[in-house]
Short mmCIF file of C-alpha atoms in Angstrom, two decimals:
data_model
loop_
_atom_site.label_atom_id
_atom_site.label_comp_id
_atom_site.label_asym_id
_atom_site.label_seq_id
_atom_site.Cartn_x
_atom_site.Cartn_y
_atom_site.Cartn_z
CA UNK H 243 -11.14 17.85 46.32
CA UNK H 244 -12.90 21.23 47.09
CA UNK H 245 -10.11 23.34 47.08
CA UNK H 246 -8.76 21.11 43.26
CA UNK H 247 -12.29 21.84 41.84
CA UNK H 248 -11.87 26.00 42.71
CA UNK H 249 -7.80 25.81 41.45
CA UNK H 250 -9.27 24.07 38.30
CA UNK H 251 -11.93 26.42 37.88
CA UNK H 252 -9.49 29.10 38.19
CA UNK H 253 -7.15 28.12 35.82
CA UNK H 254 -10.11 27.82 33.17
CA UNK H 255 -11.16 31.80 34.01
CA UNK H 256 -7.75 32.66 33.45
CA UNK H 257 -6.80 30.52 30.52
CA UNK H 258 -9.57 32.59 28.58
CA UNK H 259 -7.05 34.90 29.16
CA UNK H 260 -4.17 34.24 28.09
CA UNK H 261 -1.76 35.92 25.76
CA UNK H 262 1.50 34.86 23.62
CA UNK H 263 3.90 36.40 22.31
CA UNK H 264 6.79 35.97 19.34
CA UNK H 265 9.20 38.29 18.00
CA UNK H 266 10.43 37.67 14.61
CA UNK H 267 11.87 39.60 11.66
CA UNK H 268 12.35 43.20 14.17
CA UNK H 269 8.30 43.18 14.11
CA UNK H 270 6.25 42.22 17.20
CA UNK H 271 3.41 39.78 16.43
CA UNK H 272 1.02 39.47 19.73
CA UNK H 273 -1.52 36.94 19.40
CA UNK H 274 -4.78 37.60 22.10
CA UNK H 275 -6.77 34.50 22.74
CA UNK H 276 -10.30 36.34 23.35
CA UNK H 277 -12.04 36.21 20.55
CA UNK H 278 -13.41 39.96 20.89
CA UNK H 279 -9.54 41.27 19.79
CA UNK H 280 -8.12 40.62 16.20
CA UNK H 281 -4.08 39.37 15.77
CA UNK H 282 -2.18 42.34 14.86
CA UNK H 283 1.08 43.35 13.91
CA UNK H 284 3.38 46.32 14.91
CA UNK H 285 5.92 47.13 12.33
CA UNK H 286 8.78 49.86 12.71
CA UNK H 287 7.46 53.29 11.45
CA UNK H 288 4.08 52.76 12.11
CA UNK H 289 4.29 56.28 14.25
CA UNK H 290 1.96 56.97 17.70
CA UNK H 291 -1.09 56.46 16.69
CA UNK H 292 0.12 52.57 16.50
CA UNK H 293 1.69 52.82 20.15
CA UNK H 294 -1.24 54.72 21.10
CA UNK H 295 -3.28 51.72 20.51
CA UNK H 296 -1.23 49.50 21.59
CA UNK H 297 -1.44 51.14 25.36
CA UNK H 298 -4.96 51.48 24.90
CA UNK H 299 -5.16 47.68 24.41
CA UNK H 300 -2.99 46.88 27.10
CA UNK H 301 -4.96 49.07 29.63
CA UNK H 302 -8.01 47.64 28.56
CA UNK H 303 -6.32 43.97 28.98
CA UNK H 304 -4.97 44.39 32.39
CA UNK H 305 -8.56 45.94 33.85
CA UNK H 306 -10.19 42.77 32.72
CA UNK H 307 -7.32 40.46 34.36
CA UNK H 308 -8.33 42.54 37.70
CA UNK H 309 -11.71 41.49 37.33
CA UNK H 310 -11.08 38.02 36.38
CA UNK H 311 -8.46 38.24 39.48
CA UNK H 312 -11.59 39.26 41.84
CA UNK H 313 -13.78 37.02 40.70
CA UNK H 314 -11.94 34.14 41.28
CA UNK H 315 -10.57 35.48 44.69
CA UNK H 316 -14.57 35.07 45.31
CA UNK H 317 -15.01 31.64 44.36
CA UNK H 318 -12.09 30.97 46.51
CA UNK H 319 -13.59 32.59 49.24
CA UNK H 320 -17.20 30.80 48.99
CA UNK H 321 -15.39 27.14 48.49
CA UNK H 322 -13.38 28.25 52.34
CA UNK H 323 -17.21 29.16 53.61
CA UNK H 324 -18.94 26.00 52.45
CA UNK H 325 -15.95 23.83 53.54
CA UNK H 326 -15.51 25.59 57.15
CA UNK H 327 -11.94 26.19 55.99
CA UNK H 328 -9.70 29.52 56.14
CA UNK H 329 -9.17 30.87 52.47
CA UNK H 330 -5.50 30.04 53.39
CA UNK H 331 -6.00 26.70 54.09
CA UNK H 332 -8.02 25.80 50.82
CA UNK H 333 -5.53 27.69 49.17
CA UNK H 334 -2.57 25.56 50.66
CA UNK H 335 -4.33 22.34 50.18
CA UNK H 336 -5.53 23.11 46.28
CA UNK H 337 -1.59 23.40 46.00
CA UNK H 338 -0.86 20.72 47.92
CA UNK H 339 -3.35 18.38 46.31
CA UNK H 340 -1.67 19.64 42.33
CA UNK H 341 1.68 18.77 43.69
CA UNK H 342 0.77 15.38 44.55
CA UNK H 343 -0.35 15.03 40.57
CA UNK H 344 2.19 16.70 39.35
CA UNK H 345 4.56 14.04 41.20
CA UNK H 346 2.13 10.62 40.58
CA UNK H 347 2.71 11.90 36.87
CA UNK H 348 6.76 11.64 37.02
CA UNK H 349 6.45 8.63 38.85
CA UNK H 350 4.46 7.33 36.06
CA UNK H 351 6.98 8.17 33.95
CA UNK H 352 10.34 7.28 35.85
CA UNK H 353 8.45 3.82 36.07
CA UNK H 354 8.16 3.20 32.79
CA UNK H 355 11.62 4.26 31.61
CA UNK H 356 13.26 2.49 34.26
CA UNK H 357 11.65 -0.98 32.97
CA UNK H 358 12.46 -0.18 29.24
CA UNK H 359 16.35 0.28 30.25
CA UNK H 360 16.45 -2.76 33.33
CA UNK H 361 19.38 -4.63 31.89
CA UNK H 362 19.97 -2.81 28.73
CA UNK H 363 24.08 -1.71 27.99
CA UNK H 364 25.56 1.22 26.71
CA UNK H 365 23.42 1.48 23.27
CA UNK H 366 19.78 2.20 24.99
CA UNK H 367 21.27 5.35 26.65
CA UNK H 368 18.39 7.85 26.49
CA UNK H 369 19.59 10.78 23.66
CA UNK H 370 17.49 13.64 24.71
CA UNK H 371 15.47 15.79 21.69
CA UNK H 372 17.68 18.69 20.25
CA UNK H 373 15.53 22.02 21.05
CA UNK H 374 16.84 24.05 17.84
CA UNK H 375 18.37 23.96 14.50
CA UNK H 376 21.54 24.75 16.94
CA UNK H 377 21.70 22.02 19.05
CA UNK H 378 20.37 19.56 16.58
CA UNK H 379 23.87 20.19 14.89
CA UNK H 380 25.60 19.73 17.68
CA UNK H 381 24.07 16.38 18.74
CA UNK H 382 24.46 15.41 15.45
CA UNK H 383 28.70 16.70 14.96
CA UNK H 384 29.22 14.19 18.54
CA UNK H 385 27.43 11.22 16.70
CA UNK H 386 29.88 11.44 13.58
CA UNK H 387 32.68 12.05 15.77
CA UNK H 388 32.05 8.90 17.61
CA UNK H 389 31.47 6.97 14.61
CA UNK H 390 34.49 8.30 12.53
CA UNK H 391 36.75 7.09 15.99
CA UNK H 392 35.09 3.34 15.10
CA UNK H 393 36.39 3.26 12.18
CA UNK H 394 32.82 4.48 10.18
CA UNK H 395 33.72 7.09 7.19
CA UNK H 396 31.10 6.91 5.13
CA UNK H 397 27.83 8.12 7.10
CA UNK H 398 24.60 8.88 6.39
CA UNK H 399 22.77 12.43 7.90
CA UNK H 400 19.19 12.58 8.18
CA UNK H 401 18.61 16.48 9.29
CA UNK H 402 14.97 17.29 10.69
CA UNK H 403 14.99 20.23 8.24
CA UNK H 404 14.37 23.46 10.72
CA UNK H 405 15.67 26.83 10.16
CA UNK H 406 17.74 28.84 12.38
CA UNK H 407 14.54 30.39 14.31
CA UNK H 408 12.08 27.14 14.12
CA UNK H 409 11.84 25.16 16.85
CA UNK H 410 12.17 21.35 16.79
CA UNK H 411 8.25 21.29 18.42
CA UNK H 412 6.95 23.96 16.02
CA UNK H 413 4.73 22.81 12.91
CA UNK H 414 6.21 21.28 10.31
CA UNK H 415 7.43 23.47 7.16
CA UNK H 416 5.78 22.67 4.39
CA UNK H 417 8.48 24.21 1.52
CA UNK H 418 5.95 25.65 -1.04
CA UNK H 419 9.49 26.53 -2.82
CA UNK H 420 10.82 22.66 -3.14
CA UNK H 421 14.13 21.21 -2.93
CA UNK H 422 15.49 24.86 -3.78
CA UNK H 423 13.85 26.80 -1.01
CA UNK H 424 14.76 23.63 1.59
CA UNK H 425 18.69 23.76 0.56
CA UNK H 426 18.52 27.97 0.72
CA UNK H 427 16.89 27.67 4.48
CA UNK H 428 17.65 24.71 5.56
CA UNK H 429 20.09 21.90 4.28
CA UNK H 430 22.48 24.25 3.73
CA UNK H 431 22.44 26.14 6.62
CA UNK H 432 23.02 22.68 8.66
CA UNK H 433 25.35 21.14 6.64
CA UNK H 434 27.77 24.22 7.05
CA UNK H 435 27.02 24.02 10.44
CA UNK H 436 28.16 20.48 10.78
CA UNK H 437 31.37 20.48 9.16
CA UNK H 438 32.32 23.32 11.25
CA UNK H 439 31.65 21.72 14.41
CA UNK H 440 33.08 17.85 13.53
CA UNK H 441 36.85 17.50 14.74
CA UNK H 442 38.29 14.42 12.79
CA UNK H 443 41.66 15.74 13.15
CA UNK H 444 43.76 13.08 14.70
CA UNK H 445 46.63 15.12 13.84
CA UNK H 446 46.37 18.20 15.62
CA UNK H 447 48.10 20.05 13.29
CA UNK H 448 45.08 23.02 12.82
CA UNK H 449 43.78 24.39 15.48
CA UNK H 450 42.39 27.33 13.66
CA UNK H 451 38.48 27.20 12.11
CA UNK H 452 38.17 24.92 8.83
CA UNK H 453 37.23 26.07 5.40
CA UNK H 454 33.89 25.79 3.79
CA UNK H 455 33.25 25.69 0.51
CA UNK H 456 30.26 24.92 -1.21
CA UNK H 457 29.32 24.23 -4.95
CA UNK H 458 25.91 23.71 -6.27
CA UNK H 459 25.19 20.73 -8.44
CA UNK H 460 22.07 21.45 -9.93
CA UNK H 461 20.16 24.19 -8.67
CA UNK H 462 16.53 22.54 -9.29
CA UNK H 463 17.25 20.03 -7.26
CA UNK H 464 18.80 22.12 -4.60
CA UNK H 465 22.04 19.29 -4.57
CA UNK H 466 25.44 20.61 -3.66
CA UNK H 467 28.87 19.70 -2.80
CA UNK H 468 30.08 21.39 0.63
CA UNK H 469 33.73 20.98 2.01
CA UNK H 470 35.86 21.75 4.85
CA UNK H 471 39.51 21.85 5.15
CA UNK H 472 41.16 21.78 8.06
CA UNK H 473 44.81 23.03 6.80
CA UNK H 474 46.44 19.69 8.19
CA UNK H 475 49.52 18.62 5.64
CA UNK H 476 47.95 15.26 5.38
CA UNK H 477 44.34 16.18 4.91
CA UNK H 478 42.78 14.03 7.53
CA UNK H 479 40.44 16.88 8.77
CA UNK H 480 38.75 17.11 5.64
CA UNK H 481 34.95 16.01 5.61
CA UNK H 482 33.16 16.17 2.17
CA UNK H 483 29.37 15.92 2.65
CA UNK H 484 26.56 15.61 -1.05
CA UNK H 485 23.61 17.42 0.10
CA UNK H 486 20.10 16.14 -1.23
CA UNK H 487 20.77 13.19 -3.62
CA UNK H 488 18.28 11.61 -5.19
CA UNK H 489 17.63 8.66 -6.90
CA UNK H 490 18.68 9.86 -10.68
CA UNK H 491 21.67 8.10 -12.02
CA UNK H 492 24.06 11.16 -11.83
CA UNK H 493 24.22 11.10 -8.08
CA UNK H 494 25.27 7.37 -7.75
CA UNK H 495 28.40 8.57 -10.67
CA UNK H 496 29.21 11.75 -8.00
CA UNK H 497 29.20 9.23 -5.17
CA UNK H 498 31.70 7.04 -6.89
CA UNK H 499 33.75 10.06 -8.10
CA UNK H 500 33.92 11.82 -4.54
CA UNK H 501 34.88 8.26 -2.48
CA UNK H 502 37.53 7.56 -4.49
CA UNK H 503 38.72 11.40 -4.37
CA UNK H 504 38.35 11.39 -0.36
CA UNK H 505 40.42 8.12 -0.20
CA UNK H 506 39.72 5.22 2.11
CA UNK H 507 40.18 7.32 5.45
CA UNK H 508 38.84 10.49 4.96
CA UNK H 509 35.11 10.95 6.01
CA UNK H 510 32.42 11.16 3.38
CA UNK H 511 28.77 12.38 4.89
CA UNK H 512 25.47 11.80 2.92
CA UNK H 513 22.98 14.49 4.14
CA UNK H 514 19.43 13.86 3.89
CA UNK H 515 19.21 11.87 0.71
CA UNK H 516 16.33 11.28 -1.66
CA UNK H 517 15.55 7.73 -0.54
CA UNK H 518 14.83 5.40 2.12
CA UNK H 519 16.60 1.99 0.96
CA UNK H 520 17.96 0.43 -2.37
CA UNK H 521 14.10 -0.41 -3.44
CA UNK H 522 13.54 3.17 -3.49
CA UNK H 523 14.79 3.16 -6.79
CA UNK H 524 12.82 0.39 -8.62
CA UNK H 525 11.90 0.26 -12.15
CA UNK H 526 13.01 3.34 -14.59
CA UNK H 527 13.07 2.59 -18.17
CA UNK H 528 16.25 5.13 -18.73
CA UNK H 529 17.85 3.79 -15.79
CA UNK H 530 17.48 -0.06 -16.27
CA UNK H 531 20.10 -1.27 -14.23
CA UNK H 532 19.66 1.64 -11.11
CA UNK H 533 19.04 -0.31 -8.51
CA UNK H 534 21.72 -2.61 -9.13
CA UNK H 535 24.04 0.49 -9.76
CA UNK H 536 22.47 1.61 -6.55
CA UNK H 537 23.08 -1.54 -4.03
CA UNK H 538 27.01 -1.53 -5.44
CA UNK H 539 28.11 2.12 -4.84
CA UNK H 540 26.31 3.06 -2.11
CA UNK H 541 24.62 0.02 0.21
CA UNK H 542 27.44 -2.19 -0.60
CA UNK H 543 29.51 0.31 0.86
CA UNK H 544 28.38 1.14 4.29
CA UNK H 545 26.86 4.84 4.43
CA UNK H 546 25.27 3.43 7.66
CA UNK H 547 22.63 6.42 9.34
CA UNK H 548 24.56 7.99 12.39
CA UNK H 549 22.01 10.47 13.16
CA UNK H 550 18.76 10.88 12.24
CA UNK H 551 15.54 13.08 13.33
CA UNK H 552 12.54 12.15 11.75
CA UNK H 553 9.35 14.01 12.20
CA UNK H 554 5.98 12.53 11.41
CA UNK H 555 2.81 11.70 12.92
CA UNK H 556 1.16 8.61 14.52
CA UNK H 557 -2.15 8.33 16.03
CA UNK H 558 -2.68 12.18 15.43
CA UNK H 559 0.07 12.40 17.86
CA UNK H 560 3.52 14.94 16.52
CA UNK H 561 6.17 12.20 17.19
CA UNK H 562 10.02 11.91 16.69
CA UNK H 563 12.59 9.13 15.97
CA UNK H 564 15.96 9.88 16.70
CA UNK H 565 19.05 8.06 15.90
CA UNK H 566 22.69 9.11 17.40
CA UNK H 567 25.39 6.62 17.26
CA UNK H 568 25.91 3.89 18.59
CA UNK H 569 23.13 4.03 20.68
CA UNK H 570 19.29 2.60 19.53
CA UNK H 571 16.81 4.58 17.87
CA UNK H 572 14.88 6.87 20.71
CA UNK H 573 10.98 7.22 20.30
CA UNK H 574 9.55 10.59 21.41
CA UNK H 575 5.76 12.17 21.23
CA UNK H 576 4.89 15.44 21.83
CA UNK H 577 2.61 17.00 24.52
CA UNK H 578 1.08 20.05 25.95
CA UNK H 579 2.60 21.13 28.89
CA UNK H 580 0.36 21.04 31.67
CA UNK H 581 2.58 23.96 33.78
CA UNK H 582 3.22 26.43 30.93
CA UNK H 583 0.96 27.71 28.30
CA UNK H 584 1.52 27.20 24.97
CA UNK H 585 4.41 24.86 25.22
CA UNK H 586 4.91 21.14 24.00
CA UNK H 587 7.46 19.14 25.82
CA UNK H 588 8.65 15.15 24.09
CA UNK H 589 7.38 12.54 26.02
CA UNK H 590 9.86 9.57 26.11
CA UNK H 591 7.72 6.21 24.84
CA UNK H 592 11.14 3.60 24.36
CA UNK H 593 13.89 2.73 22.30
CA UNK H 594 14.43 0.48 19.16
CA UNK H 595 17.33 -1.64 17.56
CA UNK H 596 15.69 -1.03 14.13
CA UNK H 597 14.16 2.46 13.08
CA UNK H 598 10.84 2.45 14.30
CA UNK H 599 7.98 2.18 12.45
CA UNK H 600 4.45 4.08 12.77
CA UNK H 601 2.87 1.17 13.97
CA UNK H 602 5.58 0.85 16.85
CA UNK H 603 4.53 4.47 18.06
CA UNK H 604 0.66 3.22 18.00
CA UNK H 605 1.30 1.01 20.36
CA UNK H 606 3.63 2.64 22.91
CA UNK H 607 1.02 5.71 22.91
CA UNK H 608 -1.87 3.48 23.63
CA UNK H 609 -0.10 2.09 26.35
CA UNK H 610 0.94 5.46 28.13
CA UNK H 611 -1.33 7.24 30.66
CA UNK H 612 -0.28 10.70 29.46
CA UNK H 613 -1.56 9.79 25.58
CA UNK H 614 -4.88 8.12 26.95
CA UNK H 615 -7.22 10.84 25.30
CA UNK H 616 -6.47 12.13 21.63
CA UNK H 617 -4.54 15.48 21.36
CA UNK H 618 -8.08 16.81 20.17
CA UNK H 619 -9.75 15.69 23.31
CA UNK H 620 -7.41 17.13 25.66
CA UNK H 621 -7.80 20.66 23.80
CA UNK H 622 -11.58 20.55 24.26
CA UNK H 623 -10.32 18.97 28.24
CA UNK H 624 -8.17 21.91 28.82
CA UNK H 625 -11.14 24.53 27.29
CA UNK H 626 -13.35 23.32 29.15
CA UNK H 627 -11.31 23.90 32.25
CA UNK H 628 -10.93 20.17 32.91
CA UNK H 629 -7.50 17.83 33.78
CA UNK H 630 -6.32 16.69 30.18
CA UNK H 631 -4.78 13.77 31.99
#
């Protein structure tokens, strides 16, 4: 326990040292934890006297990383003198003793998943969290595939709105420019995506890249119309997706006029619509019969979710459900990563028939070890030099 308390103690003198870095838009941002340096920004063209003090910085950095080195080479040395130890031995045993947490941690974890699947089938198949816009798409073109082979073509898309360079455990973009600025960076950008990467071919006629075509609907509401064609004489290949409907009555009449253009067999893809269920629509004086309208073109007609990643938060915790058919609904929460700095990793809590509901995650992350303390209390844990866990 020595040799943990001088690895922990350790970690805390270096972890006031610590520095990350992000490249983005050909400028380097470094961000310096200490609070005696300011964030700064080195743009192209900024000439030597930038670079000069830049170097000066760095010098300055790595002396005081020497010095944090020695001094915690001495604590090492006075925990080996106390204990009657070599300052090999404490050293081997402070690594020794982590491992052992490291692996009562997995265990933890490998026990509870294993009791959440025992004598489950095919649908609670663990989907693992998409990393990037890139991967998201690509989780999400197997899904429709699958479905579209069961027979499902009308499908509902529920992106988590990223942008190429976001990550899916960044913060969550808060669109100061509205629908517009979402369909420009995001929707768009995905939906494209998609429709080049879903094969519904059965005919193999094409083999070549399909092609996408996209017209805007109304530009306030950043809606759209976006196409692929595949080339194939009979059309089969073609996917038509409506990008950001809402609930106003001129959607429902493009939904009507786009299923019975795409025909009974060709697939039809929803992508992140305006609403969450027929009651979304309620009571609207110029639309008195909407929700009616609503339940008969598009509930009455399947547009089932076949993938879905939905970011929100529960118990201050970030948290993800994620749908990919035909298996259930996979619950995720995000956590530090106790091996690498400045990195989240999604913690697996269970699985769901029905999409989960905030009060679902409540009670899976008061029931995990690894969410026992608050995601503010394990900051001040891990400032403080102590185990978060």
């Amino acid at each position: 326990m020595i040799a943990l308390s001088i690895l922990v103690i350790t970690t805390s003198i270096l972890r006031s040292f610590s520095f990350s870095y992000g490249v983005r838009n050909t400028r380097l941002v470094k961000f310096v934890s200490r609070p005696m340096f300011s964030r700064f920004f080195v743009r192209p063209g900024h000439g030597e006297r930038s670079n000069a003090s830049i170097k000066a910085l760095h010098l300055s950095s790595e002396d005081e990383v020497q010095a944090l080195l020695e001094k915690a080479k001495k604590l090492r040395e006075e925990a080996a003198a106390m204990s009657g130890k070599t300052l090999e031995e404490i050293e081997e045993e402070s690594k020794r003793e982590k491992r052992q947490m490291e692996e009562r941690k997995h265990d933890l974890i490998e026990i509870s998943r294993n009791k959440s699947q025992a004598g489950a089938g095919a649908a609670s198949r663990i989907v693992p969290v998409p990393e990037d816009a890139r991967l998201q798409v690509q989780q999400a073109a197997s899904a429709v595939e699958r479905a579209f082979k069961d027979g499902i073509v009308r499908q509902t898309i529920r992106f988590a709105l990223i942008t190429d360079d976001e990550e899916m455990s960044g913060e969550l973009n808060e669109w100061p420019g509205g629908a517009k600025q979402m369909f420009r960076e995001a929707g768009r950008p995905l939906t494209e995506a998609l429709l080049r990467e879903v094969n519904v071919d059965s005919s193999g006629q094409s083999n070549l890249p399909p092609t996408i075509t996209t017209k805007d609907i109304w530009d306030f509401d950043g809606s759209a119309i976006i196409s692929s064609k595949t080339g194939s004489q009979d059309r089969g290949g073609d996917v038509t997706a409506l990008v950001f409907p809402n609930t106003d009555s001129k959607y429902l009449r493009d939904i009507e006029t786009i299923d019975g253009d795409v025909g009974p067999d060709r697939l039809f893809l929803l992508i992140n619509p305006f609403w969450r269920n027929v009651e979304s629509w309620g009571f609207n004086i110029l639309q008195p019969n909407g929700k009616k309208r609503a339940q008969e073109v598009v509930f009455d007609n399947g547009y089932d979710i076949t993938y879905a990643v939905l970011r929100f938060s529960a118990r201050g915790e970030d948290c993800i459900a994620l749908k990919a058919y035909p298996y259930d609904w996979q619950m995720y929460a995000y956590r530090e990563d106790p091996s690498w700095f400045n990195r989240r990793i999604p913690i697996w809590l269970g699985s769901s028939t029905e999409e989960p509901t905030s009060s679902q995650f409540t009670e899976l992350l008061n029931s995990r070890p690894e969410f026992k303390m608050s995601k503010n209390m394990r900051q001040m844990q891990r400032m403080m030099g102590n185990d978060d866990q």
